[in-house]
PDB file of C-alpha atoms in Angstrom:
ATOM      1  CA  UNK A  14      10.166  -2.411 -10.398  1.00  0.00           C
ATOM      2  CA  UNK A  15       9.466  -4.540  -7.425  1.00  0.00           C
ATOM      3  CA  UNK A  16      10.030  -2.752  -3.957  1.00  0.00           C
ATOM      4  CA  UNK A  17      12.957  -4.572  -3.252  1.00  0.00           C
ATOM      5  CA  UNK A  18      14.482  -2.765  -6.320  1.00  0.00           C
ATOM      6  CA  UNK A  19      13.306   0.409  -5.549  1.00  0.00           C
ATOM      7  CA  UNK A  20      15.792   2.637  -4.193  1.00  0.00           C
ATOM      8  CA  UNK A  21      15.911   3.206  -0.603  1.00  0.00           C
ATOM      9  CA  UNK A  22      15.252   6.970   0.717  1.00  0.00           C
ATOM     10  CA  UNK A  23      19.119   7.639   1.289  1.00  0.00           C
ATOM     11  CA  UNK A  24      19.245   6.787  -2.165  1.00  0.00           C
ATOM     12  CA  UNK A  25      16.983   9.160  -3.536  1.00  0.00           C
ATOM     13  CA  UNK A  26      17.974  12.005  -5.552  1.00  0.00           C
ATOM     14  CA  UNK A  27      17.954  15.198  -3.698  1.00  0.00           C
ATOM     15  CA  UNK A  28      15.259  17.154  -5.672  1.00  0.00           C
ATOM     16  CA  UNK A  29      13.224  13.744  -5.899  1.00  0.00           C
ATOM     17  CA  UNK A  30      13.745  13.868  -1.440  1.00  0.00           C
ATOM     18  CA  UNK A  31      12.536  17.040  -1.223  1.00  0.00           C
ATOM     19  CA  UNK A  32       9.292  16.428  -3.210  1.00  0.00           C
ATOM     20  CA  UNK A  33       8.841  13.646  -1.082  1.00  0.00           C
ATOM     21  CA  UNK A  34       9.014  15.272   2.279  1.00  0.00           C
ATOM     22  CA  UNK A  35       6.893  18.445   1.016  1.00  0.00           C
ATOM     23  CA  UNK A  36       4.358  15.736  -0.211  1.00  0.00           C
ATOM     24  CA  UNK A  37       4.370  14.031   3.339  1.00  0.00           C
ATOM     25  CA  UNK A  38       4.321  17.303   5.475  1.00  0.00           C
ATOM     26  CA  UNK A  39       1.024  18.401   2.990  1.00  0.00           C
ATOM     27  CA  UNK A  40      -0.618  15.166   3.516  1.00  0.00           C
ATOM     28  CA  UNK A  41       0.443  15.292   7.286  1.00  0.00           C
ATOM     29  CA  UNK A  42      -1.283  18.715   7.662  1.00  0.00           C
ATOM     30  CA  UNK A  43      -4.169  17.260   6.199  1.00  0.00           C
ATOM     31  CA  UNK A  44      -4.381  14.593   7.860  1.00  0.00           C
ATOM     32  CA  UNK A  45      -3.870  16.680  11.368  1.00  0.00           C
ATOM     33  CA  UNK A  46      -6.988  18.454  10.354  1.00  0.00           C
ATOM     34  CA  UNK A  47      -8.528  15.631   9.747  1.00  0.00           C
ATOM     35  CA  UNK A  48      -8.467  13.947  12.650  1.00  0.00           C
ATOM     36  CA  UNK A  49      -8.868  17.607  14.836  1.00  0.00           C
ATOM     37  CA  UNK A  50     -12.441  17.895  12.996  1.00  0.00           C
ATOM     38  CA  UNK A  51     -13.367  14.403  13.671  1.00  0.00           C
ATOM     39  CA  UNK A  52     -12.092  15.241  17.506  1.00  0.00           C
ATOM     40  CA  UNK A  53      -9.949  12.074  17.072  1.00  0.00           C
ATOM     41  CA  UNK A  54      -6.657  11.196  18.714  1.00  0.00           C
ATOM     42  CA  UNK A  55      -3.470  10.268  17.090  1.00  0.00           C
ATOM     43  CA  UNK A  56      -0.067  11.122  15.709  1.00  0.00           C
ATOM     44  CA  UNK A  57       1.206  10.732  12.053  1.00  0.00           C
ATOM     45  CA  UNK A  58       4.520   9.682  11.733  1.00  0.00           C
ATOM     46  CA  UNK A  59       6.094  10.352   8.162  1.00  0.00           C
ATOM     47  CA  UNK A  60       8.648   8.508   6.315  1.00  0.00           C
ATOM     48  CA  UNK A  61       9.934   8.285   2.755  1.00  0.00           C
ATOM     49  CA  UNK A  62       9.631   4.622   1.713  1.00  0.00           C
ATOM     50  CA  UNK A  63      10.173   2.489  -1.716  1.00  0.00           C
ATOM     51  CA  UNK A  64      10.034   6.084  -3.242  1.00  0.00           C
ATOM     52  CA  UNK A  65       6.872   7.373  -1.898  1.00  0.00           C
ATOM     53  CA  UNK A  66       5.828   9.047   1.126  1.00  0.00           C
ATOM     54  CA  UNK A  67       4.541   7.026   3.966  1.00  0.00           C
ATOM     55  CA  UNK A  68       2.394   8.210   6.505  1.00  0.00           C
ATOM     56  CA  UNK A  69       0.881   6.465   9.436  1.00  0.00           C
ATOM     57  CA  UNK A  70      -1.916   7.786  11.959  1.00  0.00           C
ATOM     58  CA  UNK A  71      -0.752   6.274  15.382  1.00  0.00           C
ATOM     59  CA  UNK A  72      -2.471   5.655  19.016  1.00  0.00           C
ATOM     60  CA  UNK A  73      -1.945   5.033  22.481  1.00  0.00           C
ATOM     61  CA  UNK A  74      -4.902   3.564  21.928  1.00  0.00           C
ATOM     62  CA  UNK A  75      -4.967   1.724  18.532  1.00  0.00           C
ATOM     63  CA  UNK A  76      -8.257   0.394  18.927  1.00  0.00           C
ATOM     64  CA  UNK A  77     -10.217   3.916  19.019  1.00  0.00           C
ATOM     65  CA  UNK A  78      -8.732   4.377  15.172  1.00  0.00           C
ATOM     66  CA  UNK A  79     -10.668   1.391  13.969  1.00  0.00           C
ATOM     67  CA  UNK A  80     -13.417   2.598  12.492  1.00  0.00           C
ATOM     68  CA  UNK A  81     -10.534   4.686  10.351  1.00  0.00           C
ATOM     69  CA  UNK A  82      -9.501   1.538   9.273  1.00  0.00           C
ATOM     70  CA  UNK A  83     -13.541   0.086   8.059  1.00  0.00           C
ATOM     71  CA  UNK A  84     -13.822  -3.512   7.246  1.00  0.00           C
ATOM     72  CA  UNK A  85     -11.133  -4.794   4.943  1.00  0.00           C
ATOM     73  CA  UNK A  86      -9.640  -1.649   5.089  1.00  0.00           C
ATOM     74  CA  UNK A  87     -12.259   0.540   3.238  1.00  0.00           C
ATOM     75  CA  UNK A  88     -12.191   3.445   5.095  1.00  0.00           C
ATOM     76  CA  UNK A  89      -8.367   3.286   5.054  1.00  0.00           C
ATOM     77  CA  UNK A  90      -7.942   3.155   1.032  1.00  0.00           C
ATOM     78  CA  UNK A  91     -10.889   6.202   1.210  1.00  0.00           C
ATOM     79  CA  UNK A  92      -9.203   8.614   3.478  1.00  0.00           C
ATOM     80  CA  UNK A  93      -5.588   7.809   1.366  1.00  0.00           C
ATOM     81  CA  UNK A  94      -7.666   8.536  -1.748  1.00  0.00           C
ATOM     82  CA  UNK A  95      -8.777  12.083  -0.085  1.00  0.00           C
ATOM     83  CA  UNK A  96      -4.855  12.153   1.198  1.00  0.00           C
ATOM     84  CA  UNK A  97      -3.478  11.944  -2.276  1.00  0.00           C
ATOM     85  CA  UNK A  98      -6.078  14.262  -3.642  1.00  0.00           C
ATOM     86  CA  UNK A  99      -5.470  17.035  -1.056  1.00  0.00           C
ATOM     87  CA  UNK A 100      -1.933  16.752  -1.555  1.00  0.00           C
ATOM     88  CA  UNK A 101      -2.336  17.196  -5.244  1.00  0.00           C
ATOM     89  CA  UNK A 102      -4.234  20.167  -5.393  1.00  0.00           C
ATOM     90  CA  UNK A 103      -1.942  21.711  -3.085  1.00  0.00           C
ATOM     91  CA  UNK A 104       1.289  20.778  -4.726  1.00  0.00           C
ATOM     92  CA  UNK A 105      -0.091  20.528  -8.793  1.00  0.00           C
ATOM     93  CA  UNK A 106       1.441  16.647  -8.950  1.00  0.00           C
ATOM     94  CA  UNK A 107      -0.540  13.393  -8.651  1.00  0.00           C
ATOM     95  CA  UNK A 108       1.023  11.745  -5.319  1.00  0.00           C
ATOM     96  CA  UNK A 109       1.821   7.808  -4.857  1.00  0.00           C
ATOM     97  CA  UNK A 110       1.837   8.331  -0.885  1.00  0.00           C
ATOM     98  CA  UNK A 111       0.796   5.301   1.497  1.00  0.00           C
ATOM     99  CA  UNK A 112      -1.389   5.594   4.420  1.00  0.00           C
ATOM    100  CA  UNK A 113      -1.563   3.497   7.380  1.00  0.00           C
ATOM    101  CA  UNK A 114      -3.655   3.301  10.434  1.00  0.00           C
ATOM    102  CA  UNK A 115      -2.604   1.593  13.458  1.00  0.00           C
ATOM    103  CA  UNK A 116      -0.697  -0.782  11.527  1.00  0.00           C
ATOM    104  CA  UNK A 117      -3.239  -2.051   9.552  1.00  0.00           C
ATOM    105  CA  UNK A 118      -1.577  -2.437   6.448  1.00  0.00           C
ATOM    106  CA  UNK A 119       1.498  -3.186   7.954  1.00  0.00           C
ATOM    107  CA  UNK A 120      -0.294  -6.297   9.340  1.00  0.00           C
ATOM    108  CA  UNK A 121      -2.363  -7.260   6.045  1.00  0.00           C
ATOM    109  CA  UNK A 122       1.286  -7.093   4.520  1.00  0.00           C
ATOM    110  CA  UNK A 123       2.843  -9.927   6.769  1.00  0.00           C
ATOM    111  CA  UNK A 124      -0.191 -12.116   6.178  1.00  0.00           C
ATOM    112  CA  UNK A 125      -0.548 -11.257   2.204  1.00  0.00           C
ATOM    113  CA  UNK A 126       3.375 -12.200   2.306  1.00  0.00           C
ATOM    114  CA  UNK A 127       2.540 -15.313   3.835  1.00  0.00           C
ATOM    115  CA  UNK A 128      -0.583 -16.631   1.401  1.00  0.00           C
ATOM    116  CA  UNK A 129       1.592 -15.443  -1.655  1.00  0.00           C
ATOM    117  CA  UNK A 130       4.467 -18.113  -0.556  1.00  0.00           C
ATOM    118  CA  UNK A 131       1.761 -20.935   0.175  1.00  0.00           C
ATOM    119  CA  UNK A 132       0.577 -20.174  -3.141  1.00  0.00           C
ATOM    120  CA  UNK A 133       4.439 -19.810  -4.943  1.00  0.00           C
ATOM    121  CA  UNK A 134       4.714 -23.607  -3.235  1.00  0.00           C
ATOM    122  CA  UNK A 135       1.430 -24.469  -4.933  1.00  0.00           C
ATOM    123  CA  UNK A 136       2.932 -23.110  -8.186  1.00  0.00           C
ATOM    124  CA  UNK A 137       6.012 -24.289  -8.019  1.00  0.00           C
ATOM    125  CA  UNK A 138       5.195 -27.971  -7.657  1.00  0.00           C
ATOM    126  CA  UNK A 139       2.102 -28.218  -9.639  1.00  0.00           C
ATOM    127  CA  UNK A 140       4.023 -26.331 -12.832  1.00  0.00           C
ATOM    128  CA  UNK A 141       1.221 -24.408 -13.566  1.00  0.00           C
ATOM    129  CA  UNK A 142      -0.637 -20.964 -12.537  1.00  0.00           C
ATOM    130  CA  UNK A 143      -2.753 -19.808  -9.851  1.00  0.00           C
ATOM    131  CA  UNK A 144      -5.450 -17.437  -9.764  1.00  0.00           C
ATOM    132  CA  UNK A 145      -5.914 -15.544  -6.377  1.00  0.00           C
ATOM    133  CA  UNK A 146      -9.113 -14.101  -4.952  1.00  0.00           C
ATOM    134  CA  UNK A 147     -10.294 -10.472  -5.464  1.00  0.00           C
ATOM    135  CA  UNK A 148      -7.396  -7.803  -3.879  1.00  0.00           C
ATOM    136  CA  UNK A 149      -6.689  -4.010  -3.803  1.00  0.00           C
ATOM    137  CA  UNK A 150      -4.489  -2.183  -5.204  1.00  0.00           C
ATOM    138  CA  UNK A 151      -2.118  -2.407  -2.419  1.00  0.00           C
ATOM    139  CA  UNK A 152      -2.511  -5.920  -1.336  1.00  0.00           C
ATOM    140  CA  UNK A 153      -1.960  -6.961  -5.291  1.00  0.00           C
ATOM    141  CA  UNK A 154       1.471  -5.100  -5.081  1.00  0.00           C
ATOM    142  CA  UNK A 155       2.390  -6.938  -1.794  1.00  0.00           C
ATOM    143  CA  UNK A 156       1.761 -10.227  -3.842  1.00  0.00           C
ATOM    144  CA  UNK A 157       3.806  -8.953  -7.269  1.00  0.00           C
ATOM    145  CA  UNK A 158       6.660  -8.437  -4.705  1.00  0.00           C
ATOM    146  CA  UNK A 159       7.074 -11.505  -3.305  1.00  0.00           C
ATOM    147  CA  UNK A 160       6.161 -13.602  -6.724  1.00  0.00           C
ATOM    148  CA  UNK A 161       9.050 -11.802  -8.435  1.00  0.00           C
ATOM    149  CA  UNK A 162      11.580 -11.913  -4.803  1.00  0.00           C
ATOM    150  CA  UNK A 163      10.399 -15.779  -5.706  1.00  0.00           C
ATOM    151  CA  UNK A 164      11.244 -15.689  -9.220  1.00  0.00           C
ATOM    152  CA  UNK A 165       8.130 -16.182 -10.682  1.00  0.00           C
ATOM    153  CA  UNK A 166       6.014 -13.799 -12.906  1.00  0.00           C
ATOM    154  CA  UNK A 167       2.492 -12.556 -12.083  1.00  0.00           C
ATOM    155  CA  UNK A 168      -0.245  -9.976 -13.308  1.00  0.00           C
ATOM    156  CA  UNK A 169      -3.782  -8.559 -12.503  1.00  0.00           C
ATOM    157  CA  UNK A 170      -6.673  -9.761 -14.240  1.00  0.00           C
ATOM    158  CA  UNK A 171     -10.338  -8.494 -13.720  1.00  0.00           C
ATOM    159  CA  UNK A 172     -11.725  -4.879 -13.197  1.00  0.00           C
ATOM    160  CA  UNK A 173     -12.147  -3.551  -9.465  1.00  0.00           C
ATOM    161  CA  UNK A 174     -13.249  -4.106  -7.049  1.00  0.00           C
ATOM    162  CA  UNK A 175     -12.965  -8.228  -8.975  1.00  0.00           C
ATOM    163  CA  UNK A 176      -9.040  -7.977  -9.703  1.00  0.00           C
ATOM    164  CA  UNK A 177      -6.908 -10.288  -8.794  1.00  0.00           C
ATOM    165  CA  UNK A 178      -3.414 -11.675  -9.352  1.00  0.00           C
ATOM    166  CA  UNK A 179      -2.538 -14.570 -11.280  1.00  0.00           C
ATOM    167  CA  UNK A 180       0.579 -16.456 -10.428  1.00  0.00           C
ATOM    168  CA  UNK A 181       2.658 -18.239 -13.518  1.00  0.00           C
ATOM    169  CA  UNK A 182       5.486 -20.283 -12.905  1.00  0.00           C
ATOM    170  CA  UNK A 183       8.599 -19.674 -14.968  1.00  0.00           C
ATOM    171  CA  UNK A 184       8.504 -20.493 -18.314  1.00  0.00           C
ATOM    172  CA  UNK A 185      11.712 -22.796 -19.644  1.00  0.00           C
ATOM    173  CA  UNK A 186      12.205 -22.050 -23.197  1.00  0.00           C
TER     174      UNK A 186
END
C-alpha cells in the first residue's frame, strides 16, 4: 500500500487511533527524557500519519538539534530505532512510528520526491529500468511512493546499508 492509499488518521478505526496515540505519547515521554538527560532543547509535536505515529523534536533554534540529526541522517534513524524499541517494551507491540528532527526528513522527502521524477522521466522515455544509489529504509519508501503515484513498479535490491530501488517501467502485455 503506497501512502497515498493509506488511510488518513480520521479514517482510522477507533481501537487502531487509540493504539496510535498511546504509541506516540510513550515515544513522546521517551523522547522528553531524552532530550532532558542530554540537557537539550526542544518540543515534540505528535501526529498520527499514513497509519503510524509521527513524532517530531522541534526548535527555536533548529540548528542546535543537528548533531540529533548526524550526517545523512544517522543519528536520526538511531534514536527512532531506540524510539520504537522503548515504545515496544512498554506497550508489548513492535511500533512503525516516524521520527523527525527539525525537519530533516521532511526536507530529504521533497528532494527524494524530486530525483524519483527525474528518474520516472529517465524511465519513461528510455523504456527500460533504473537502478538508484544506496537508500534507507525511509528514503526507499519515499521513492516506492512516487514510482507507483507515477504508475510504474519498483523494488529493493541489495542488503543494507547497499539497498537500493530499482525503477521498471510498465510492462505492456
Amino acid at each position: 500500500m503506497s501512502s497515498t492509499d493509506a488511510p488518513a488518521a480520521e479514517d482510522q478505526a477507533p481501537d487502531e487511533m487509540t493504539r496510535l496515540e498511546e504509541e506516540g505519547e510513550v515515544a513522546a515521554d521517551y523522547l522528553e527524557e531524552f532530550l532532558d538527560i542530554a540537557d537539550l532543547d526542544g518540543d515534540i509535536d505528535i501526529d498520527i500519519d499514513h497509519g503510524r505515529a509521527a513524532l517530531e523534536i522541534v526548535a527555536d533554534d533548529a540548528a542546535s538539534l543537528r548533531h540529533l540529526v548526524g550526517k545523512e541522517g544517522e543519528v536520526l534513524d538511531a534514536l527512532q530505532e531506540l524510539t520504537r524499541l522503548a515504545v515496544q517494551a512498554r506497550t508489548g507491540e513492535r511500533s512503525r512510528l516516524m521520527l523527525d528532527i527539525a525537519g530533516f526528513r521532511a526536507q530529504r522527502k521533497v528532494e527524494l520526491t524530486e530525483l524519483a521524477t527525474v528518474a520516472i522521466a529517465r524511465v519513461k522515455e528510455s523504456g527500460e529500468e533504473l537502478s538508484m544509489d544506496p537508500l534507507n529504509a525511509f528514503e526507499r519508501k519515499v521513492v516506492h511512493d512516487v514510482v507507483a503515484a507515477a504508475g510504474l513498479t519498483s523494488d529493493s535490491r541489495g542488503t543494507d546499508p547497499e539497498r537500493y530501488v530499482v525503477i521498471r517501467p510498465v510492462e505492456v502485455s
